[in-house]
Coordinates of C-alpha atoms in Angstrom, one line a residue:
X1 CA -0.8 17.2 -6.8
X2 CA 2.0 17.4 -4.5
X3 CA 4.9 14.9 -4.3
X4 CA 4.0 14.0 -1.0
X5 CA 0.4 12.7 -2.2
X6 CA 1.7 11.4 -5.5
X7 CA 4.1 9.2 -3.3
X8 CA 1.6 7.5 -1.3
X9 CA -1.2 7.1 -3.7
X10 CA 0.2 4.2 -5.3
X11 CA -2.0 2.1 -5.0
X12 CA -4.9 3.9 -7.0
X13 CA -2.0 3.8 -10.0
X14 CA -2.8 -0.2 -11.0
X15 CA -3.4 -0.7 -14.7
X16 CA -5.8 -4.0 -16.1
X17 CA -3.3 -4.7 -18.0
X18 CA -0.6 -6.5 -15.4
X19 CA -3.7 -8.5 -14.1
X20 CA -3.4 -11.2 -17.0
X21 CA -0.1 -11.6 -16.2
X22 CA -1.1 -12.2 -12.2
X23 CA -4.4 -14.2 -13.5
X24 CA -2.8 -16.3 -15.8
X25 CA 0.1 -17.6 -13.3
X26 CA -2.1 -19.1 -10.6
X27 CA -1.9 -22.5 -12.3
X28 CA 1.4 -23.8 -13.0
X29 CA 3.8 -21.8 -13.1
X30 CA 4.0 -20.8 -9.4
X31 CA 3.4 -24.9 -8.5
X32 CA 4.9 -26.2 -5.5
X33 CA 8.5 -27.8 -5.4
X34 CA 10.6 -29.1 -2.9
X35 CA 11.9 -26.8 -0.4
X36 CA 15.2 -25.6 -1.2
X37 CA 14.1 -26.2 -5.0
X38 CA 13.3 -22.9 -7.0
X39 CA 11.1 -23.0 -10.0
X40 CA 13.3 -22.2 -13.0
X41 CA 11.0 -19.3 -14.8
X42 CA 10.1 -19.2 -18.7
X43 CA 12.0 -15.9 -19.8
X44 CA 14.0 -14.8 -22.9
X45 CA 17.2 -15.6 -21.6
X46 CA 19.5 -18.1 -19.9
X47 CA 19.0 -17.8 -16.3
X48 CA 22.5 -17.6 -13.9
X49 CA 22.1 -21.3 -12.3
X50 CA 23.5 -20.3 -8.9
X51 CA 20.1 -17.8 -8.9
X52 CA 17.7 -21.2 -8.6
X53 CA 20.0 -23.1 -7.1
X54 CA 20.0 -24.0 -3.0
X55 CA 23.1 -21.8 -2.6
X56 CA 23.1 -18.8 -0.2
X57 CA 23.9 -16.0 -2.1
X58 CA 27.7 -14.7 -0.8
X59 CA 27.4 -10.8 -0.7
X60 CA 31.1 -10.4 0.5
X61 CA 32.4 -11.2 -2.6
X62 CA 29.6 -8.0 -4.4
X63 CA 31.3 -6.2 -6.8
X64 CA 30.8 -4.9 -9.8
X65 CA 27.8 -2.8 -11.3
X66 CA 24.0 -3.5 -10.7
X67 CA 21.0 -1.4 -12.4
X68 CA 18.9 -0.4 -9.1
X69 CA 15.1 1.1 -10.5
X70 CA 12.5 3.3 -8.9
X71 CA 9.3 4.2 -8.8
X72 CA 8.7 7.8 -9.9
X73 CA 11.8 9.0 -7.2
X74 CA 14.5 10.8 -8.9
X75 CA 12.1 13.9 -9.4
X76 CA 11.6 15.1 -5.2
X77 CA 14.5 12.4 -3.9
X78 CA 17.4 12.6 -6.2
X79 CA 19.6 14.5 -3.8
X80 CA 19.5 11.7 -1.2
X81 CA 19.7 8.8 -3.1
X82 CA 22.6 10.3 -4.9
X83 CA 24.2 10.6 -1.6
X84 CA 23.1 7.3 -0.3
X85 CA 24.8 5.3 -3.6
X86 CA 27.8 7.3 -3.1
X87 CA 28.0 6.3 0.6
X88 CA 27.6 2.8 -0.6
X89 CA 30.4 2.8 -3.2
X90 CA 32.5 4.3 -1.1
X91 CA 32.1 1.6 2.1
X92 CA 32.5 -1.0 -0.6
X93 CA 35.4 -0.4 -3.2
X94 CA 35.1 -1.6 -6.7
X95 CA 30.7 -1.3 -6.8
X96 CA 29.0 0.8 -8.7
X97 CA 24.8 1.3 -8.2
X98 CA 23.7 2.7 -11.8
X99 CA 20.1 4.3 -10.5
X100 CA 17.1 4.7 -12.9
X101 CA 13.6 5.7 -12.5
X102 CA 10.2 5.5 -14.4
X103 CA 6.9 7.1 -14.1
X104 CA 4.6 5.5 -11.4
X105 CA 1.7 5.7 -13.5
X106 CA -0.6 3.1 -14.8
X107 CA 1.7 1.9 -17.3
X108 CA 3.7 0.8 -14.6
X109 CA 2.7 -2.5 -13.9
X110 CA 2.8 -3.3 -17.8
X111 CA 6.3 -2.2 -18.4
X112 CA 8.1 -3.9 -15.8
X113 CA 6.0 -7.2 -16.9
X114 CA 7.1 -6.6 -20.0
X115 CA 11.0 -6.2 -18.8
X116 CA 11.1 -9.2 -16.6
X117 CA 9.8 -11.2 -19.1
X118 CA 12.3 -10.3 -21.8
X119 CA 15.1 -10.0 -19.1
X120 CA 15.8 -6.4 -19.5
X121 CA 14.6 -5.4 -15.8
X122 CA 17.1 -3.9 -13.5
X123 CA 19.1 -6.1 -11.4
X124 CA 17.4 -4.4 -7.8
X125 CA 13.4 -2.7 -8.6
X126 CA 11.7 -0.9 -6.8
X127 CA 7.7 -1.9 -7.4
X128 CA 4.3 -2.0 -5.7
X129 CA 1.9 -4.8 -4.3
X130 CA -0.1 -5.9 -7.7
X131 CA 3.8 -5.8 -9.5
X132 CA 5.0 -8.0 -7.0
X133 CA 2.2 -10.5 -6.6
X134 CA 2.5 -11.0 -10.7
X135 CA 5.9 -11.1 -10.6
X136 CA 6.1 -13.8 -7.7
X137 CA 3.9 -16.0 -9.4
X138 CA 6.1 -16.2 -12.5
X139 CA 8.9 -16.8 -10.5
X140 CA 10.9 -13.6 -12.1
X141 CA 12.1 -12.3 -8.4
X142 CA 15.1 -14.2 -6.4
X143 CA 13.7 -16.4 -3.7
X144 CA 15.2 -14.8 -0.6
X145 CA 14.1 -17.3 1.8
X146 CA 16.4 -19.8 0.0
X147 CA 19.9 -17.4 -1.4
X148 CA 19.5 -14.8 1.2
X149 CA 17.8 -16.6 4.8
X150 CA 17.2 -14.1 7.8
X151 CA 17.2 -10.8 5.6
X152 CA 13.5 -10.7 6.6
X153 CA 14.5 -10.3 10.2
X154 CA 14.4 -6.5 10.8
X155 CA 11.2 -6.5 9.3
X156 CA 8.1 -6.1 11.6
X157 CA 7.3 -9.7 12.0
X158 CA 3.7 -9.2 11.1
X159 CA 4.2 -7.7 7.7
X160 CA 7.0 -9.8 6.7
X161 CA 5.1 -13.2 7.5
X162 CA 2.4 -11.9 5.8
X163 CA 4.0 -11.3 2.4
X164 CA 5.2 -14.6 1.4
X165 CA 4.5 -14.8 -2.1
X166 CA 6.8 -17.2 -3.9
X167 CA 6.7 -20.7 -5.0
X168 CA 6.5 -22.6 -2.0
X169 CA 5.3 -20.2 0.3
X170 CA 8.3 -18.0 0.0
X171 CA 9.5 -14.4 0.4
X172 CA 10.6 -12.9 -3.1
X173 CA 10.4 -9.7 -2.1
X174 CA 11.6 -6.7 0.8
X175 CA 9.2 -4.3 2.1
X176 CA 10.3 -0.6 2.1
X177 CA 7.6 1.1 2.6
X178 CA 4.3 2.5 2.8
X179 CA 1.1 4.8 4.4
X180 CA -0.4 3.4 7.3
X181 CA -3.8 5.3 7.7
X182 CA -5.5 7.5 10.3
X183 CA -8.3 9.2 11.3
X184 CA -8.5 12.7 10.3
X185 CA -12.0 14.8 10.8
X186 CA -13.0 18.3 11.8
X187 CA -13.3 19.5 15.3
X188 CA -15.5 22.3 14.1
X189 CA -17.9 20.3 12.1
X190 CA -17.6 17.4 15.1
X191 CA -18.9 20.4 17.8
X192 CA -22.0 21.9 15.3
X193 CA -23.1 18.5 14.5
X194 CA -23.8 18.1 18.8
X195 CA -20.6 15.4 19.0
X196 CA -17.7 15.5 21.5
X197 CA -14.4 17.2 19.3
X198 CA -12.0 15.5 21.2
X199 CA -13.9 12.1 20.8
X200 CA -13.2 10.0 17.9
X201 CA -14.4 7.2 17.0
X202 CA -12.6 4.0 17.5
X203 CA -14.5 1.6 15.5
X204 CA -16.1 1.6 11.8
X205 CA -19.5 1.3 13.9
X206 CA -19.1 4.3 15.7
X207 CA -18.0 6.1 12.5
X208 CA -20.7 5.4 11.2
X209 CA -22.7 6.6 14.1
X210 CA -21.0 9.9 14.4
X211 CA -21.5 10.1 10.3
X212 CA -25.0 10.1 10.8
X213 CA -25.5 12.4 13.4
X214 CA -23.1 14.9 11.3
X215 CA -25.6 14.4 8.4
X216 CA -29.0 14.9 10.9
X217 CA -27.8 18.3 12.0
X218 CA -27.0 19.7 8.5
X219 CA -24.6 22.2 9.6
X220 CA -24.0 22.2 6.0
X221 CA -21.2 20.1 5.7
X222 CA -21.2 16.5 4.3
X223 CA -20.0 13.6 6.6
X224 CA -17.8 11.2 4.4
X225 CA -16.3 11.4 0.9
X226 CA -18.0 9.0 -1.2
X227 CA -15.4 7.6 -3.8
X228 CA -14.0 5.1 -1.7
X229 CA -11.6 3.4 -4.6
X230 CA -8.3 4.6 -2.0
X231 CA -9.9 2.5 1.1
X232 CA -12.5 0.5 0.5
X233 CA -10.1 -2.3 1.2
X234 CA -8.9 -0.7 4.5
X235 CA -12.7 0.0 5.8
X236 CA -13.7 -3.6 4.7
X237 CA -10.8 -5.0 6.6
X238 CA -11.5 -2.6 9.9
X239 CA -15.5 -4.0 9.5
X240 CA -14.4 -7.4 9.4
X241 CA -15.2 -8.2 5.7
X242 CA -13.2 -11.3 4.5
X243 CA -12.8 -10.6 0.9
X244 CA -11.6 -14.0 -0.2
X245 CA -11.3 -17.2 0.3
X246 CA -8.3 -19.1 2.4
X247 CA -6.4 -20.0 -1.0
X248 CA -7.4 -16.6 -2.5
X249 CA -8.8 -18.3 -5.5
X250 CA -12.3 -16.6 -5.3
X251 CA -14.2 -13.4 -3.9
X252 CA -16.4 -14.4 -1.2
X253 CA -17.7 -10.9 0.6
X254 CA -21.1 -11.1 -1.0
X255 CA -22.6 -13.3 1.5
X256 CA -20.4 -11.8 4.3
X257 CA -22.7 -9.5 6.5
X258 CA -20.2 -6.6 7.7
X259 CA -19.6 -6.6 3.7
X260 CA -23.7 -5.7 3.2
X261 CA -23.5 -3.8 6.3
X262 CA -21.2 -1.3 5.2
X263 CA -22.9 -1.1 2.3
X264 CA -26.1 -0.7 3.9
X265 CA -24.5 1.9 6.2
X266 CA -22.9 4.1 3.5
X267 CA -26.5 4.1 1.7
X268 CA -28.1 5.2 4.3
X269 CA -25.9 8.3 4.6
X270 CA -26.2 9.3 1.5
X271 CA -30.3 9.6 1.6
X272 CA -29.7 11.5 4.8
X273 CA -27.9 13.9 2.5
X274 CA -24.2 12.5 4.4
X275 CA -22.6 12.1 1.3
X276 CA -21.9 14.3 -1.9
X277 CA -23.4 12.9 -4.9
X278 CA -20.3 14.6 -6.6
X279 CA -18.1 13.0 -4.8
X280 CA -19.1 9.3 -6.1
X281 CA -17.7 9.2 -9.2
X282 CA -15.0 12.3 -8.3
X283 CA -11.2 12.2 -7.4
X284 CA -10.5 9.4 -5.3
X285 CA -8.7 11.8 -3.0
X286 CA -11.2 13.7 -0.3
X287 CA -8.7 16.3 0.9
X288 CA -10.2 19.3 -1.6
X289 CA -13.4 18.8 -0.1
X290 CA -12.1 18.4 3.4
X291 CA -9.3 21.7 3.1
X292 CA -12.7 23.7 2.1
X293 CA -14.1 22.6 5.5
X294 CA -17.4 20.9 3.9
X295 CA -16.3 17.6 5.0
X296 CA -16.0 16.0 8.4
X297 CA -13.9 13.1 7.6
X298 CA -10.7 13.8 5.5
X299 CA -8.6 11.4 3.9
X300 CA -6.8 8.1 6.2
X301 CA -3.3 9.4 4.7
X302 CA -1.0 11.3 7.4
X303 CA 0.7 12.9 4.6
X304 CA -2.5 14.4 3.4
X305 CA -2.1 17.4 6.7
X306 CA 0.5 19.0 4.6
X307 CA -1.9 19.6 2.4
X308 CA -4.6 21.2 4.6
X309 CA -2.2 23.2 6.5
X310 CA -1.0 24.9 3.5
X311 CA -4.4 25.3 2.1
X312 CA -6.7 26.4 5.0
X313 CA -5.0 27.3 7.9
X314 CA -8.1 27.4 9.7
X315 CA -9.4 24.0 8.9
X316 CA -5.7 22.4 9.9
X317 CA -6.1 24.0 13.6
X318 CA -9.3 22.6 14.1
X319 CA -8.1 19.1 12.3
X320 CA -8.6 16.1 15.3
X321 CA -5.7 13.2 14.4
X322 CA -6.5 9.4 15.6
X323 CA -6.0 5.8 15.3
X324 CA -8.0 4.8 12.2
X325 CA -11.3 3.2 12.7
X326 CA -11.4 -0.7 13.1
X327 CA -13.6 -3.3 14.6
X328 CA -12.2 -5.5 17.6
X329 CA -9.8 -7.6 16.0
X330 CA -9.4 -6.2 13.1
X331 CA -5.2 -5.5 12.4
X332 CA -3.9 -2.4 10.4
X333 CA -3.0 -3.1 6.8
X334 CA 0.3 -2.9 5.2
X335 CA 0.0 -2.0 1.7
X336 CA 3.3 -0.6 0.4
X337 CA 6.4 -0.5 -1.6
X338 CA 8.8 -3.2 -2.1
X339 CA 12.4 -4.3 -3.1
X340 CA 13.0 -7.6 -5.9
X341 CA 16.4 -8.7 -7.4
X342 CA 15.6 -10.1 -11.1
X343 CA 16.3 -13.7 -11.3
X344 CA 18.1 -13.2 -14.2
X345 CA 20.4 -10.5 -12.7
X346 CA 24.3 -11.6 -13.3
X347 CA 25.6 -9.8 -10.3
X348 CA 23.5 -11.1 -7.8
X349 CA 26.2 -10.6 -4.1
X350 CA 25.5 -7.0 -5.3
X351 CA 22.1 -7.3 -6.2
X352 CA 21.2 -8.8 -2.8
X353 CA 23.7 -6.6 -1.1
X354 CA 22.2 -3.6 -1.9
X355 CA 18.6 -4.4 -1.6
X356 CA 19.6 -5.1 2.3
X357 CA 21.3 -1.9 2.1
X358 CA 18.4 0.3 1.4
X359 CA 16.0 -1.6 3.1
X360 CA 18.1 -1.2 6.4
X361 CA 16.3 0.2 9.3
X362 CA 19.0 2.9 9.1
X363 CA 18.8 3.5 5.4
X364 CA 15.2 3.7 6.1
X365 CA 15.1 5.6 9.1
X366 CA 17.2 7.8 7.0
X367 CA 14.9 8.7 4.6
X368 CA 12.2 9.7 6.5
X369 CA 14.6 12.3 9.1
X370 CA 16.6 13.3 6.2
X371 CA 15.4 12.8 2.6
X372 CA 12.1 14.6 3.3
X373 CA 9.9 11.8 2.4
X374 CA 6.9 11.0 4.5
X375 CA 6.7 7.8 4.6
X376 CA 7.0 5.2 7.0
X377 CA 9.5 2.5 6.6
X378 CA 8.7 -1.5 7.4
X379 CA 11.9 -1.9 9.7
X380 CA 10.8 -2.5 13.4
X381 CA 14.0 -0.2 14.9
X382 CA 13.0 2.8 12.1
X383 CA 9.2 2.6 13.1
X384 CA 9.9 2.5 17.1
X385 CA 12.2 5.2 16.7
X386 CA 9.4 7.2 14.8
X387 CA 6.7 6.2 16.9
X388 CA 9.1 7.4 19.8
X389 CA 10.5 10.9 17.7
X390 CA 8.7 11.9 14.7
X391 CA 10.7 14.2 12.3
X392 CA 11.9 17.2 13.3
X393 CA 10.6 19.0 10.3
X394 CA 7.2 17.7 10.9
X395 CA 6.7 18.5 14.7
X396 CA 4.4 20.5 14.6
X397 CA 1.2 19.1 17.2
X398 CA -0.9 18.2 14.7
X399 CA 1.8 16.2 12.5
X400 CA 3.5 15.2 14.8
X401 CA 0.4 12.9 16.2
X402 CA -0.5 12.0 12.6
X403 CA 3.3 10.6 12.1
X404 CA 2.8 8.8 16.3
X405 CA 0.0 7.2 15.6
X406 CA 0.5 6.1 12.0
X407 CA 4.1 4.5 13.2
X408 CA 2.4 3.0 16.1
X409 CA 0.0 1.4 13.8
X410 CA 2.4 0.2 11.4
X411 CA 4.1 -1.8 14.2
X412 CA 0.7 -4.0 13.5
X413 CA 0.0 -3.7 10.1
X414 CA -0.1 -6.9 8.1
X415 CA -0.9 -7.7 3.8
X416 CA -4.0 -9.0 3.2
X417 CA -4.4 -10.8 -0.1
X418 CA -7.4 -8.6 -1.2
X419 CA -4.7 -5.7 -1.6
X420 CA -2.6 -7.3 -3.7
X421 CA -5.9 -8.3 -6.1
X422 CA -8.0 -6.0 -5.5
X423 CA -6.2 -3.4 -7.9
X424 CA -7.5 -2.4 -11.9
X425 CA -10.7 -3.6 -13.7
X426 CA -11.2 -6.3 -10.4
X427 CA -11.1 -3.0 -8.0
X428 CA -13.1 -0.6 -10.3
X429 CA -16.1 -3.4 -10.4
X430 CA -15.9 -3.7 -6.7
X431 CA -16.5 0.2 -6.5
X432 CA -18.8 0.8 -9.3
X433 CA -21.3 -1.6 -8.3
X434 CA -21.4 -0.8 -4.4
X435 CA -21.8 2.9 -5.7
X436 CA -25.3 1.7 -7.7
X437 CA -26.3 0.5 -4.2
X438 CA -25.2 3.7 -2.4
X439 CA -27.2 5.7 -4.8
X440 CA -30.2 3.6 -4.0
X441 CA -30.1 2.2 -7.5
X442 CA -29.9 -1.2 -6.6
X443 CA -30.1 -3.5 -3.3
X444 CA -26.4 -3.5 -1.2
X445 CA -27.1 -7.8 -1.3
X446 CA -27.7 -7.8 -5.0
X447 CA -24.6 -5.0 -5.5
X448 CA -22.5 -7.4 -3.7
X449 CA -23.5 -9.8 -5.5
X450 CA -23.0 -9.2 -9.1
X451 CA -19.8 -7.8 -8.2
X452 CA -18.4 -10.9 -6.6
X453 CA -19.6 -12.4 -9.9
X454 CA -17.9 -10.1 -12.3
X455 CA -15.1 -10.3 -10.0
X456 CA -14.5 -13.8 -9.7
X457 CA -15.4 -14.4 -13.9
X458 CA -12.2 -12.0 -14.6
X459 CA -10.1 -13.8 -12.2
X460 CA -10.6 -16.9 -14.1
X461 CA -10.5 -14.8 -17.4
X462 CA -7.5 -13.7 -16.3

């Protein structure tokens, strides 16, 4: 797997473990106090009183050392970062950034937990959505909206209102950033199956339309990749589905109909023969299946082109790029990478000071031109200036409309709760019982609805 997939697939990394620690803090320990107040958390260690205190945080007075940790980085993205810390030391005399990174594997979530608690997590992480939301709940991440106001400002306003997950509503933590998706399908496959090539469709229903006309045709190719663990959420949120309730205490989809519709649709396609069998219970990733050219559809991730390029020329010229598929008022989603300062750091100007730093539109903007990442930062200037130029190293025509549209579309996205619970054993129920259904084993209502039910009992297990 190449860097550039294993940096956007985090969200297929989330252990069952770091759910009890998400569960188990819905109650009490992420209660409501008055604003301006900050919950004092239950950790291991005295906690610095000006960190819960109503005090805005003074970052002209940062000095010092901080311990700043990533998320599987240093191995592709040393180079820059190295470069970036030494920039920052030297613009502000007497700091020092010491940079560590773990695995992003399924341990992840687990780890950290386990840090925060015991107040040996760095003073500035770098974590994903499930970390974050269990995190917030336990009140082990620096309430920004009360020691740092207005840092959320260069964030696309969308996003940032959309991630407030502290006690009293709050923001505890900085987006960085993340993999808005796209369409990707085959031209080729599109003109055998008797559909317009340079036609995509705009909407879930018309994917499905075209999916079942690819599968009528049987040019030999199958229409969608059936392990939908990546973007379930995604497709769910582009048909409509509401996946919990307002307080996001409980899964409510079962009774929803675009829920049942979607999984009456994907059934249907697979007795056409639209679907692999194989592909059900196979890699979560489509794109080996897709760079072969048996698949019309390839995977919603814009870094995934790199991939078919250098695999199958062939395919990759004949690859169509648009928006991806959603139903009329249905907003992209912003699941991502984010930026926490413990609440039990002891530096915390620095702390604060450099999470701002690296979450700069420039610092992001940055990383995308020059570090060689792709991915696509939550700063409104960095995305407009994307949207507007995409990386010179990636201009080539079909890229380069991956990395427009995607930046386009992540001037829109917002965080749905679903993503940040929808991870682990709660996501792998979701998928294995909707995949009984689209085998035909079972009814899509009576899928849904012994999922919800498993769902929701682990949830209150948890």
């Amino acid at each position: 797997m190449t860097r550039m997939r294993s940096l956007l697939r985090f969200a297929a990394l989330a252990a069952v473990a770091p759910l009890a620690i998400t569960g188990c803090s819905n109650a009490n320990n992420n209660a409501q106090t008055k604003d301006g107040q900050i919950p004092k958390p239950s950790v291991q260690c005295e906690v610095p009183k000006a960190n819960i205190d109503d005090s805005k945080v003074d970052t002209a007075k940062a000095k010092g050392q901080i311990t700043f940790m990533t998320q599987g980085l240093q191995a592709d993205f040393r180079e820059f970062f190295e470069k970036q810390i030494a920039a920052f030391e030297k613009d502000n005399p007497g700091t020092k950034i010491k940079w560590t990174d773990i695995p992003g594997d399924a341990e992840f979530d687990q780890v950290i937990s386990t840090q925060a608690q015991g107040c040996k997590m760095a003073d500035v992480v770098n974590v994903p959505s499930t970390t974050i939301l269990a995190l917030s709940k336990r009140n082990l991440f620096l309430d920004y909206d009360v020691k740092a106001p207005g840092i959320g400002d260069k964030f696309v306003p969308s996003i940032w209102n959309s991630i407030n997950l502290g006690a009293n509503e709050h923001h505890t933590a900085l987006p960085w950033y993340f993999g808005p998706f796209v369409n990707t399908y085959n031209k080729k496959i599109f003109k055998d199956a008797g559909l317009d090539p340079e036609k995509s469709p705009a909407t879930m229903t018309e994917r499905f339309e075209d999916a079942h006309k690819i599968a009528k045709a049987k040019t030999g190719a199958f229409a969608i990749y059936g392990n939908a663990s990546w973007y379930l959420n995604a497709e769910w949120q582009g048909m409509g589905v509401k996946m919990m309730n307002d307080d996001s205490t409980e899964f409510t989809f079962a009774k929803d109909k675009n829920a049942k519709e979607w999984v009456d649709q994907m059934a249907k396609l697979y007795k056409e023969g639209g679907i692999s069998p194989d592909s059900l219970t196979g890699d979560p990733d489509p794109s080996k299946d897709y760079n072969n050219g048996s698949l019309a559809f390839g995977t919603p991730n814009a870094s995934f082109l790199r991939s078919v390029k250098d695999s199958n020329p062939g395919v990759y010229k004949n690859t169509g790029v648009s928006k991806f598929p959603r139903n009329k008022g249905q907003k992209p989603i912003y699941e991502g990478q984010f930026i926490g300062v413990s609440v039990t750091t002891k530096n915390t100007p620095l702390a604060v000071k450099w999470a701002e730093h690296i979450t700069s539109a420039e610092q992001e903007l940055a990383w995308t031109r020059d570090g060689g990442a792709i991915i696509f930062p939550a700063a409104t200037e960095a995305l407009e200036k994307i949207a507007k130029e995409p990386p010179a190293n990636n201009s080539d025509p079909v890229f380069a409309q991956a990395y427009k549209i995607a930046a386009e579309d992540a001037q829109k996205a917002e965080a749905v709760m679903s993503s940040f619970y929808l991870t682990g054993k709660v996501q792998s129920t979701l998928v294995d019982n909707v995949n009984q259904a689209i085998r035909g084993e079972v009814s899509s209502q009576d899928a849904l609805d012994k999922a919800q039910k498993q769902m929701n009992k682990l949830l209150k297990q948890l």
